[in-house]
Amino acid sequence: MNSPHECATTVVLNEDESERLAQVPDPAHEPVDALPCELQAGHPGPHMAMAQVSGADTAWWLRWSATDRALIAVDEETGYCEASGPAVDSQNRDECWLCQLPADHFGAHSWQMPNTTTGRIPSEANQQKLIDLANELMERQ
Ligand SMILES: [Zn+2]
Ligand SMILES: [Zn+2]
């Protein structure tokens, strides 16, 4: 059996792209130099890699092919794929994994593929947010 897996072709960001990504407000991840394609291996058309998340609801994706590359914003208007997968926590079925690839993407949903791409390091501001959230949850109990 061949389970779907990520394309994972990597792209090195150019100076212009790095600069633009460094300027997005409220970044969720530490900047990186290279990104892996997150679509299913064997996909037609350009590669897609999540480059940065800005605030609560805008993600910047890099779309590239041999001849063309562009940073595109994926937000509620342009649409995420909302296919929901297995529960995040098997004890609590309220919260399920969401695909969150750009809407109408080719192939398997993100949660159908083993995570071959290494996790991103949260930005400093985001680390603080995660700590605050954890503290808040503890206080509520
Ligand atoms: Zn690809
Ligand atoms: Zn999907």
mmCIF file of N, CA and C and ligand atoms in Angstrom:
data_model
loop_
_atom_site.group_PDB
_atom_site.id
_atom_site.type_symbol
_atom_site.label_atom_id
_atom_site.label_comp_id
_atom_site.label_asym_id
_atom_site.label_seq_id
_atom_site.Cartn_x
_atom_site.Cartn_y
_atom_site.Cartn_z
ATOM 1 N N MET A 1 0.844 -1.208 0.000
ATOM 2 C CA MET A 1 0.000 0.000 0.000
ATOM 3 C C MET A 1 0.870 1.245 0.000
ATOM 4 N N ASN A 2 0.447 2.148 -0.823
ATOM 5 C CA ASN A 2 1.187 3.405 -0.915
ATOM 6 C C ASN A 2 0.337 4.526 -0.349
ATOM 7 N N SER A 3 0.653 4.995 0.846
ATOM 8 C CA SER A 3 -0.152 6.103 1.364
ATOM 9 C C SER A 3 0.376 7.390 0.751
ATOM 10 N N PRO A 4 -0.523 8.374 0.583
ATOM 11 C CA PRO A 4 -0.087 9.630 -0.031
ATOM 12 C C PRO A 4 0.984 10.301 0.821
ATOM 13 N N HIS A 5 1.917 10.935 0.170
ATOM 14 C CA HIS A 5 2.904 11.697 0.928
ATOM 15 C C HIS A 5 3.180 13.022 0.231
ATOM 16 N N GLU A 6 3.826 13.897 0.981
ATOM 17 C CA GLU A 6 4.062 15.247 0.459
ATOM 18 C C GLU A 6 5.119 15.253 -0.629
ATOM 19 N N CYS A 7 4.944 16.186 -1.547
ATOM 20 C CA CYS A 7 5.903 16.403 -2.624
ATOM 21 C C CYS A 7 7.271 16.759 -2.043
ATOM 22 N N ALA A 8 7.281 17.739 -1.115
ATOM 23 C CA ALA A 8 8.477 18.112 -0.356
ATOM 24 C C ALA A 8 9.635 18.646 -1.198
ATOM 25 N N THR A 9 9.385 18.961 -2.463
ATOM 26 C CA THR A 9 10.399 19.661 -3.252
ATOM 27 C C THR A 9 10.683 20.995 -2.565
ATOM 28 N N THR A 10 11.951 21.313 -2.368
ATOM 29 C CA THR A 10 12.218 22.553 -1.641
ATOM 30 C C THR A 10 12.565 23.697 -2.585
ATOM 31 N N VAL A 11 12.305 24.892 -2.096
ATOM 32 C CA VAL A 11 12.632 26.099 -2.845
ATOM 33 C C VAL A 11 13.384 27.030 -1.889
ATOM 34 N N VAL A 12 14.400 27.686 -2.390
ATOM 35 C CA VAL A 12 15.119 28.659 -1.581
ATOM 36 C C VAL A 12 14.513 30.034 -1.847
ATOM 37 N N LEU A 13 14.157 30.722 -0.774
ATOM 38 C CA LEU A 13 13.545 32.048 -0.928
ATOM 39 C C LEU A 13 14.557 33.030 -1.487
ATOM 40 N N ASN A 14 14.119 33.919 -2.379
ATOM 41 C CA ASN A 14 15.026 34.964 -2.847
ATOM 42 C C ASN A 14 14.945 36.172 -1.915
ATOM 43 N N GLU A 15 15.793 37.139 -2.163
ATOM 44 C CA GLU A 15 15.917 38.268 -1.239
ATOM 45 C C GLU A 15 14.606 39.034 -1.117
ATOM 46 N N ASP A 16 13.977 39.242 -2.260
ATOM 47 C CA ASP A 16 12.728 39.981 -2.308
ATOM 48 C C ASP A 16 11.641 39.286 -1.486
ATOM 49 N N GLU A 17 11.559 37.969 -1.645
ATOM 50 C CA GLU A 17 10.546 37.207 -0.909
ATOM 51 C C GLU A 17 10.826 37.232 0.591
ATOM 52 N N SER A 18 12.091 37.034 0.954
ATOM 53 C CA SER A 18 12.454 37.059 2.377
ATOM 54 C C SER A 18 12.104 38.404 2.993
ATOM 55 N N GLU A 19 12.367 39.471 2.231
ATOM 56 C CA GLU A 19 12.099 40.808 2.728
ATOM 57 C C GLU A 19 10.597 41.019 2.939
ATOM 58 N N ARG A 20 9.825 40.593 1.959
ATOM 59 C CA ARG A 20 8.369 40.762 2.079
ATOM 60 C C ARG A 20 7.822 39.955 3.240
ATOM 61 N N LEU A 21 8.335 38.739 3.415
ATOM 62 C CA LEU A 21 7.838 37.893 4.502
ATOM 63 C C LEU A 21 8.243 38.451 5.865
ATOM 64 N N ALA A 22 9.399 39.127 5.897
ATOM 65 C CA ALA A 22 9.867 39.705 7.157
ATOM 66 C C ALA A 22 8.982 40.864 7.583
ATOM 67 N N GLN A 23 8.218 41.393 6.641
ATOM 68 C CA GLN A 23 7.400 42.569 6.939
ATOM 69 C C GLN A 23 5.942 42.259 7.235
ATOM 70 N N VAL A 24 5.513 41.000 7.163
ATOM 71 C CA VAL A 24 4.108 40.739 7.448
ATOM 72 C C VAL A 24 3.852 40.989 8.936
ATOM 73 N N PRO A 25 2.708 41.602 9.262
ATOM 74 C CA PRO A 25 2.419 41.883 10.657
ATOM 75 C C PRO A 25 2.133 40.607 11.450
ATOM 76 N N ASP A 26 2.568 40.588 12.701
ATOM 77 C CA ASP A 26 2.223 39.514 13.619
ATOM 78 C C ASP A 26 2.571 38.122 13.062
ATOM 79 N N PRO A 27 3.846 37.898 12.692
ATOM 80 C CA PRO A 27 4.214 36.604 12.087
ATOM 81 C C PRO A 27 4.134 35.465 13.109
ATOM 82 N N ALA A 28 3.693 34.301 12.650
ATOM 83 C CA ALA A 28 3.535 33.158 13.555
ATOM 84 C C ALA A 28 4.793 32.296 13.642
ATOM 85 N N HIS A 29 5.643 32.361 12.615
ATOM 86 C CA HIS A 29 6.807 31.479 12.570
ATOM 87 C C HIS A 29 8.097 32.274 12.442
ATOM 88 N N GLU A 30 9.178 31.670 12.940
ATOM 89 C CA GLU A 30 10.496 32.236 12.690
ATOM 90 C C GLU A 30 10.784 32.139 11.187
ATOM 91 N N PRO A 31 11.451 33.140 10.627
ATOM 92 C CA PRO A 31 11.749 33.062 9.185
ATOM 93 C C PRO A 31 12.706 31.904 8.875
ATOM 94 N N VAL A 32 12.562 31.350 7.681
ATOM 95 C CA VAL A 32 13.463 30.288 7.211
ATOM 96 C C VAL A 32 13.978 30.673 5.830
ATOM 97 N N ASP A 33 15.010 29.963 5.367
ATOM 98 C CA ASP A 33 15.601 30.271 4.061
ATOM 99 C C ASP A 33 14.991 29.447 2.940
ATOM 100 N N ALA A 34 14.464 28.263 3.295
ATOM 101 C CA ALA A 34 13.938 27.366 2.267
ATOM 102 C C ALA A 34 12.630 26.756 2.744
ATOM 103 N N LEU A 35 11.773 26.412 1.776
ATOM 104 C CA LEU A 35 10.446 25.878 2.105
ATOM 105 C C LEU A 35 10.180 24.604 1.318
ATOM 106 N N PRO A 36 9.471 23.635 1.930
ATOM 107 C CA PRO A 36 9.097 22.418 1.209
ATOM 108 C C PRO A 36 7.679 22.517 0.640
ATOM 109 N N CYS A 37 7.458 21.968 -0.537
ATOM 110 C CA CYS A 37 6.120 21.916 -1.123
ATOM 111 C C CYS A 37 5.241 20.991 -0.281
ATOM 112 N N GLU A 38 4.014 21.449 -0.001
ATOM 113 C CA GLU A 38 3.126 20.689 0.881
ATOM 114 C C GLU A 38 2.009 19.958 0.150
ATOM 115 N N LEU A 39 2.026 20.002 -1.162
ATOM 116 C CA LEU A 39 1.011 19.262 -1.913
ATOM 117 C C LEU A 39 1.409 17.791 -2.014
ATOM 118 N N GLN A 40 0.432 16.973 -2.417
ATOM 119 C CA GLN A 40 0.733 15.550 -2.564
ATOM 120 C C GLN A 40 1.741 15.322 -3.685
ATOM 121 N N ALA A 41 2.682 14.417 -3.467
ATOM 122 C CA ALA A 41 3.698 14.092 -4.473
ATOM 123 C C ALA A 41 3.039 13.705 -5.787
ATOM 124 N N GLY A 42 3.609 14.156 -6.879
ATOM 125 C CA GLY A 42 3.076 13.837 -8.196
ATOM 126 C C GLY A 42 2.034 14.816 -8.684
ATOM 127 N N HIS A 43 1.845 15.915 -7.916
ATOM 128 C CA HIS A 43 0.796 16.866 -8.309
ATOM 129 C C HIS A 43 1.141 17.542 -9.628
ATOM 130 N N PRO A 44 0.094 17.930 -10.390
ATOM 131 C CA PRO A 44 0.336 18.710 -11.604
ATOM 132 C C PRO A 44 0.506 20.180 -11.220
ATOM 133 N N GLY A 45 1.057 20.981 -12.102
ATOM 134 C CA GLY A 45 1.113 22.425 -11.879
ATOM 135 C C GLY A 45 2.170 22.828 -10.870
ATOM 136 N N PRO A 46 2.112 24.090 -10.459
ATOM 137 C CA PRO A 46 3.164 24.641 -9.608
ATOM 138 C C PRO A 46 3.175 24.038 -8.208
ATOM 139 N N HIS A 47 4.347 24.126 -7.547
ATOM 140 C CA HIS A 47 4.492 23.710 -6.147
ATOM 141 C C HIS A 47 3.902 24.783 -5.237
ATOM 142 N N MET A 48 3.510 24.384 -4.021
ATOM 143 C CA MET A 48 2.954 25.322 -3.045
ATOM 144 C C MET A 48 3.573 25.053 -1.681
ATOM 145 N N ALA A 49 4.066 26.113 -1.041
ATOM 146 C CA ALA A 49 4.613 25.957 0.306
ATOM 147 C C ALA A 49 4.133 27.093 1.183
ATOM 148 N N MET A 50 3.721 26.766 2.407
ATOM 149 C CA MET A 50 3.304 27.787 3.350
ATOM 150 C C MET A 50 4.558 28.525 3.824
ATOM 151 N N ALA A 51 4.580 29.840 3.631
ATOM 152 C CA ALA A 51 5.781 30.600 3.948
ATOM 153 C C ALA A 51 5.687 31.298 5.305
ATOM 154 N N GLN A 52 4.519 31.816 5.613
ATOM 155 C CA GLN A 52 4.360 32.530 6.880
ATOM 156 C C GLN A 52 2.883 32.676 7.181
ATOM 157 N N VAL A 53 2.536 32.750 8.471
ATOM 158 C CA VAL A 53 1.164 33.054 8.869
ATOM 159 C C VAL A 53 1.194 34.409 9.539
ATOM 160 N N SER A 54 0.275 35.279 9.124
ATOM 161 C CA SER A 54 0.227 36.631 9.677
ATOM 162 C C SER A 54 -1.057 36.790 10.474
ATOM 163 N N GLY A 55 -0.921 37.051 11.763
ATOM 164 C CA GLY A 55 -2.101 37.217 12.609
ATOM 165 C C GLY A 55 -2.909 35.931 12.669
ATOM 166 N N ALA A 56 -4.229 36.079 12.857
ATOM 167 C CA ALA A 56 -5.056 34.896 13.083
ATOM 168 C C ALA A 56 -5.497 34.241 11.790
ATOM 169 N N ASP A 57 -5.561 34.996 10.694
ATOM 170 C CA ASP A 57 -6.253 34.387 9.563
ATOM 171 C C ASP A 57 -5.665 34.619 8.174
ATOM 172 N N THR A 58 -4.451 35.091 8.064
ATOM 173 C CA THR A 58 -3.860 35.190 6.733
ATOM 174 C C THR A 58 -2.583 34.353 6.670
ATOM 175 N N ALA A 59 -2.517 33.483 5.696
ATOM 176 C CA ALA A 59 -1.295 32.704 5.476
ATOM 177 C C ALA A 59 -0.694 33.138 4.148
ATOM 178 N N TRP A 60 0.624 33.243 4.114
ATOM 179 C CA TRP A 60 1.328 33.549 2.873
ATOM 180 C C TRP A 60 1.917 32.275 2.321
ATOM 181 N N TRP A 61 1.546 31.955 1.090
ATOM 182 C CA TRP A 61 2.050 30.751 0.424
ATOM 183 C C TRP A 61 2.929 31.163 -0.743
ATOM 184 N N LEU A 62 3.998 30.410 -0.951
ATOM 185 C CA LEU A 62 4.816 30.618 -2.143
ATOM 186 C C LEU A 62 4.396 29.573 -3.168
ATOM 187 N N ARG A 63 4.051 30.054 -4.367
ATOM 188 C CA ARG A 63 3.675 29.169 -5.465
ATOM 189 C C ARG A 63 4.761 29.298 -6.517
ATOM 190 N N TRP A 64 5.347 28.182 -6.892
ATOM 191 C CA TRP A 64 6.441 28.302 -7.860
ATOM 192 C C TRP A 64 6.475 27.151 -8.860
ATOM 193 N N SER A 65 6.998 27.474 -10.039
ATOM 194 C CA SER A 65 7.240 26.473 -11.079
ATOM 195 C C SER A 65 8.594 26.817 -11.678
ATOM 196 N N ALA A 66 8.975 26.126 -12.740
ATOM 197 C CA ALA A 66 10.276 26.381 -13.352
ATOM 198 C C ALA A 66 10.358 27.799 -13.910
ATOM 199 N N THR A 67 9.215 28.358 -14.275
ATOM 200 C CA THR A 67 9.239 29.640 -14.982
ATOM 201 C C THR A 67 8.650 30.803 -14.197
ATOM 202 N N ASP A 68 8.035 30.526 -13.054
ATOM 203 C CA ASP A 68 7.249 31.562 -12.416
ATOM 204 C C ASP A 68 7.217 31.336 -10.908
ATOM 205 N N ARG A 69 7.201 32.407 -10.133
ATOM 206 C CA ARG A 69 7.005 32.249 -8.688
ATOM 207 C C ARG A 69 6.286 33.460 -8.129
ATOM 208 N N ALA A 70 5.473 33.238 -7.099
ATOM 209 C CA ALA A 70 4.691 34.330 -6.525
ATOM 210 C C ALA A 70 4.329 34.014 -5.086
ATOM 211 N N LEU A 71 4.308 35.067 -4.269
ATOM 212 C CA LEU A 71 3.791 34.933 -2.913
ATOM 213 C C LEU A 71 2.311 35.272 -2.964
ATOM 214 N N ILE A 72 1.480 34.390 -2.465
ATOM 215 C CA ILE A 72 0.054 34.678 -2.492
ATOM 216 C C ILE A 72 -0.532 34.596 -1.083
ATOM 217 N N ALA A 73 -1.491 35.472 -0.823
ATOM 218 C CA ALA A 73 -2.145 35.477 0.482
ATOM 219 C C ALA A 73 -3.334 34.539 0.449
ATOM 220 N N VAL A 74 -3.406 33.655 1.420
ATOM 221 C CA VAL A 74 -4.571 32.788 1.556
ATOM 222 C C VAL A 74 -5.279 33.221 2.831
ATOM 223 N N ASP A 75 -6.496 33.718 2.680
ATOM 224 C CA ASP A 75 -7.252 34.133 3.857
ATOM 225 C C ASP A 75 -8.681 33.646 3.712
ATOM 226 N N GLU A 76 -9.570 34.136 4.578
ATOM 227 C CA GLU A 76 -10.928 33.620 4.537
ATOM 228 C C GLU A 76 -11.593 33.871 3.189
ATOM 229 N N GLU A 77 -11.193 34.937 2.524
ATOM 230 C CA GLU A 77 -11.832 35.264 1.257
ATOM 231 C C GLU A 77 -11.380 34.322 0.135
ATOM 232 N N THR A 78 -10.060 34.151 -0.001
ATOM 233 C CA THR A 78 -9.572 33.271 -1.060
ATOM 234 C C THR A 78 -9.789 31.807 -0.683
ATOM 235 N N GLY A 79 -9.812 31.543 0.622
ATOM 236 C CA GLY A 79 -10.256 30.238 1.061
ATOM 237 C C GLY A 79 -9.190 29.226 1.395
ATOM 238 N N TYR A 80 -9.333 28.662 2.584
ATOM 239 C CA TYR A 80 -8.572 27.486 2.975
ATOM 240 C C TYR A 80 -9.396 26.262 2.628
ATOM 241 N N CYS A 81 -8.733 25.130 2.471
ATOM 242 C CA CYS A 81 -9.459 23.872 2.382
ATOM 243 C C CYS A 81 -9.954 23.555 3.793
ATOM 244 N N GLU A 82 -11.254 23.328 3.926
ATOM 245 C CA GLU A 82 -11.819 23.132 5.264
ATOM 246 C C GLU A 82 -12.141 21.681 5.565
ATOM 247 N N ALA A 83 -11.623 20.781 4.743
ATOM 248 C CA ALA A 83 -11.886 19.365 5.009
ATOM 249 C C ALA A 83 -11.370 19.001 6.392
ATOM 250 N N SER A 84 -12.219 18.389 7.208
ATOM 251 C CA SER A 84 -11.764 18.062 8.551
ATOM 252 C C SER A 84 -11.430 16.584 8.651
ATOM 253 N N GLY A 85 -10.402 16.315 9.398
ATOM 254 C CA GLY A 85 -9.873 14.963 9.524
ATOM 255 C C GLY A 85 -10.186 14.364 10.874
ATOM 256 N N PRO A 86 -9.321 13.493 11.353
ATOM 257 C CA PRO A 86 -9.532 12.852 12.649
ATOM 258 C C PRO A 86 -9.460 13.863 13.795
ATOM 259 N N ALA A 87 -10.021 13.487 14.933
ATOM 260 C CA ALA A 87 -10.010 14.368 16.101
ATOM 261 C C ALA A 87 -8.577 14.640 16.542
ATOM 262 N N VAL A 88 -8.324 15.866 16.966
ATOM 263 C CA VAL A 88 -7.002 16.255 17.453
ATOM 264 C C VAL A 88 -6.666 15.429 18.697
ATOM 265 N N ASP A 89 -7.686 15.270 19.541
ATOM 266 C CA ASP A 89 -7.512 14.561 20.798
ATOM 267 C C ASP A 89 -8.573 13.458 20.803
ATOM 268 N N SER A 90 -8.165 12.201 20.912
ATOM 269 C CA SER A 90 -9.122 11.104 20.761
ATOM 270 C C SER A 90 -10.174 11.110 21.875
ATOM 271 N N GLN A 91 -9.896 11.819 22.990
ATOM 272 C CA GLN A 91 -10.865 11.899 24.090
ATOM 273 C C GLN A 91 -11.922 12.971 23.824
ATOM 274 N N ASN A 92 -11.609 13.870 22.912
ATOM 275 C CA ASN A 92 -12.459 15.032 22.720
ATOM 276 C C ASN A 92 -12.710 15.197 21.226
ATOM 277 N N ARG A 93 -13.913 14.849 20.815
ATOM 278 C CA ARG A 93 -14.187 14.811 19.379
ATOM 279 C C ARG A 93 -14.619 16.169 18.824
ATOM 280 N N ASP A 94 -14.633 17.195 19.666
ATOM 281 C CA ASP A 94 -15.088 18.514 19.211
ATOM 282 C C ASP A 94 -14.117 19.137 18.226
ATOM 283 N N GLU A 95 -12.843 18.856 18.414
ATOM 284 C CA GLU A 95 -11.839 19.541 17.619
ATOM 285 C C GLU A 95 -11.157 18.561 16.684
ATOM 286 N N CYS A 96 -11.264 18.828 15.380
ATOM 287 C CA CYS A 96 -10.666 17.927 14.404
ATOM 288 C C CYS A 96 -9.553 18.648 13.647
ATOM 289 N N TRP A 97 -8.625 17.875 13.108
ATOM 290 C CA TRP A 97 -7.594 18.446 12.245
ATOM 291 C C TRP A 97 -8.259 19.057 11.032
ATOM 292 N N LEU A 98 -7.856 20.262 10.676
ATOM 293 C CA LEU A 98 -8.331 20.883 9.444
ATOM 294 C C LEU A 98 -7.193 20.851 8.439
ATOM 295 N N CYS A 99 -7.564 20.690 7.180
ATOM 296 C CA CYS A 99 -6.543 20.574 6.149
ATOM 297 C C CYS A 99 -5.716 21.860 6.045
ATOM 298 N N GLN A 100 -6.384 22.987 5.819
ATOM 299 C CA GLN A 100 -5.723 24.300 5.744
ATOM 300 C C GLN A 100 -4.763 24.508 4.593
ATOM 301 N N LEU A 101 -4.731 23.582 3.654
ATOM 302 C CA LEU A 101 -4.040 23.893 2.404
ATOM 303 C C LEU A 101 -4.919 24.895 1.665
ATOM 304 N N PRO A 102 -4.394 25.592 0.659
ATOM 305 C CA PRO A 102 -5.263 26.493 -0.103
ATOM 306 C C PRO A 102 -6.444 25.720 -0.699
ATOM 307 N N ALA A 103 -7.619 26.371 -0.753
ATOM 308 C CA ALA A 103 -8.832 25.715 -1.247
ATOM 309 C C ALA A 103 -8.615 25.138 -2.646
ATOM 310 N N ASP A 104 -9.305 24.069 -2.961
ATOM 311 C CA ASP A 104 -9.263 23.423 -4.277
ATOM 312 C C ASP A 104 -7.877 22.891 -4.630
ATOM 313 N N HIS A 105 -7.097 22.546 -3.606
ATOM 314 C CA HIS A 105 -5.772 21.988 -3.887
ATOM 315 C C HIS A 105 -5.901 20.606 -4.500
ATOM 316 N N PHE A 106 -4.833 20.171 -5.168
ATOM 317 C CA PHE A 106 -4.791 18.839 -5.758
ATOM 318 C C PHE A 106 -4.516 17.801 -4.670
ATOM 319 N N GLY A 107 -5.084 16.610 -4.848
ATOM 320 C CA GLY A 107 -4.651 15.437 -4.095
ATOM 321 C C GLY A 107 -5.119 15.368 -2.655
ATOM 322 N N ALA A 108 -4.343 14.652 -1.858
ATOM 323 C CA ALA A 108 -4.707 14.340 -0.481
ATOM 324 C C ALA A 108 -4.725 15.596 0.387
ATOM 325 N N HIS A 109 -5.564 15.560 1.444
ATOM 326 C CA HIS A 109 -5.571 16.645 2.423
ATOM 327 C C HIS A 109 -4.335 16.515 3.312
ATOM 328 N N SER A 110 -3.960 17.643 3.917
ATOM 329 C CA SER A 110 -2.704 17.641 4.679
ATOM 330 C C SER A 110 -2.684 16.554 5.750
ATOM 331 N N TRP A 111 -3.851 16.318 6.410
ATOM 332 C CA TRP A 111 -3.854 15.334 7.491
ATOM 333 C C TRP A 111 -3.853 13.901 6.990
ATOM 334 N N GLN A 112 -3.937 13.692 5.670
ATOM 335 C CA GLN A 112 -3.846 12.336 5.120
ATOM 336 C C GLN A 112 -2.406 11.953 4.819
ATOM 337 N N MET A 113 -1.513 12.926 4.921
ATOM 338 C CA MET A 113 -0.111 12.657 4.592
ATOM 339 C C MET A 113 0.728 12.715 5.855
ATOM 340 N N PRO A 114 1.637 11.746 6.025
ATOM 341 C CA PRO A 114 2.524 11.837 7.179
ATOM 342 C C PRO A 114 3.317 13.129 7.088
ATOM 343 N N ASN A 115 3.556 13.732 8.219
ATOM 344 C CA ASN A 115 4.229 15.026 8.197
ATOM 345 C C ASN A 115 5.715 14.865 7.961
ATOM 346 N N THR A 116 6.091 14.949 6.684
ATOM 347 C CA THR A 116 7.495 14.746 6.347
ATOM 348 C C THR A 116 8.285 16.041 6.478
ATOM 349 N N THR A 117 7.562 17.168 6.444
ATOM 350 C CA THR A 117 8.258 18.444 6.542
ATOM 351 C C THR A 117 8.458 18.762 8.013
ATOM 352 N N THR A 118 9.604 19.286 8.340
ATOM 353 C CA THR A 118 9.898 19.570 9.741
ATOM 354 C C THR A 118 9.049 20.724 10.235
ATOM 355 N N GLY A 119 8.629 20.654 11.479
ATOM 356 C CA GLY A 119 7.787 21.697 12.063
ATOM 357 C C GLY A 119 8.521 23.021 12.107
ATOM 358 N N ARG A 120 7.752 24.087 12.000
ATOM 359 C CA ARG A 120 8.354 25.417 12.034
ATOM 360 C C ARG A 120 8.466 25.900 13.467
ATOM 361 N N ILE A 121 9.475 26.702 13.724
ATOM 362 C CA ILE A 121 9.675 27.269 15.058
ATOM 363 C C ILE A 121 8.784 28.503 15.200
ATOM 364 N N PRO A 122 7.978 28.570 16.286
ATOM 365 C CA PRO A 122 7.130 29.753 16.443
ATOM 366 C C PRO A 122 7.968 31.019 16.631
ATOM 367 N N SER A 123 7.471 32.131 16.103
ATOM 368 C CA SER A 123 8.143 33.410 16.300
ATOM 369 C C SER A 123 8.103 33.761 17.785
ATOM 370 N N GLU A 124 8.921 34.712 18.192
ATOM 371 C CA GLU A 124 9.010 35.058 19.605
ATOM 372 C C GLU A 124 7.660 35.511 20.155
ATOM 373 N N ALA A 125 6.971 36.372 19.374
ATOM 374 C CA ALA A 125 5.679 36.886 19.817
ATOM 375 C C ALA A 125 4.686 35.736 19.967
ATOM 376 N N ASN A 126 4.794 34.771 19.069
ATOM 377 C CA ASN A 126 3.854 33.655 19.106
ATOM 378 C C ASN A 126 4.155 32.710 20.258
ATOM 379 N N GLN A 127 5.449 32.550 20.574
ATOM 380 C CA GLN A 127 5.802 31.713 21.727
ATOM 381 C C GLN A 127 5.173 32.289 22.981
ATOM 382 N N GLN A 128 5.234 33.633 23.103
ATOM 383 C CA GLN A 128 4.650 34.284 24.274
ATOM 384 C C GLN A 128 3.143 34.061 24.299
ATOM 385 N N LYS A 129 2.507 34.125 23.133
ATOM 386 C CA LYS A 129 1.060 33.902 23.065
ATOM 387 C C LYS A 129 0.696 32.494 23.525
ATOM 388 N N LEU A 130 1.504 31.518 23.111
ATOM 389 C CA LEU A 130 1.235 30.126 23.484
ATOM 390 C C LEU A 130 1.384 29.949 24.989
ATOM 391 N N ILE A 131 2.384 30.624 25.561
ATOM 392 C CA ILE A 131 2.594 30.547 27.008
ATOM 393 C C ILE A 131 1.411 31.180 27.745
ATOM 394 N N ASP A 132 0.982 32.360 27.256
ATOM 395 C CA ASP A 132 -0.159 33.045 27.866
ATOM 396 C C ASP A 132 -1.409 32.172 27.820
ATOM 397 N N LEU A 133 -1.603 31.528 26.677
ATOM 398 C CA LEU A 133 -2.788 30.693 26.491
ATOM 399 C C LEU A 133 -2.752 29.510 27.460
ATOM 400 N N ALA A 134 -1.581 28.899 27.591
ATOM 401 C CA ALA A 134 -1.435 27.755 28.491
ATOM 402 C C ALA A 134 -1.713 28.177 29.930
ATOM 403 N N ASN A 135 -1.190 29.358 30.311
ATOM 404 C CA ASN A 135 -1.421 29.866 31.661
ATOM 405 C C ASN A 135 -2.907 30.118 31.907
ATOM 406 N N GLU A 136 -3.539 30.694 30.901
ATOM 407 C CA GLU A 136 -4.959 30.996 31.012
ATOM 408 C C GLU A 136 -5.772 29.711 31.215
ATOM 409 N N LEU A 137 -5.440 28.686 30.450
ATOM 410 C CA LEU A 137 -6.158 27.416 30.553
ATOM 411 C C LEU A 137 -5.970 26.799 31.931
ATOM 412 N N MET A 138 -4.758 26.929 32.490
ATOM 413 C CA MET A 138 -4.485 26.356 33.798
ATOM 414 C C MET A 138 -5.260 27.085 34.889
ATOM 415 N N GLU A 139 -5.353 28.417 34.716
ATOM 416 C CA GLU A 139 -6.080 29.190 35.720
ATOM 417 C C GLU A 139 -7.559 28.850 35.747
ATOM 418 N N ARG A 140 -8.069 28.468 34.586
ATOM 419 C CA ARG A 140 -9.495 28.190 34.485
ATOM 420 C C ARG A 140 -9.876 26.881 35.175
ATOM 421 N N GLN A 141 -8.900 26.004 35.385
ATOM 422 C CA GLN A 141 -9.240 24.695 35.948
ATOM 423 C C GLN A 141 -9.380 24.724 37.454
HETATM 424 ZN ZN ZN B 1 5.334 20.077 -5.168
HETATM 425 ZN ZN ZN B 2 -7.566 19.752 1.821
#
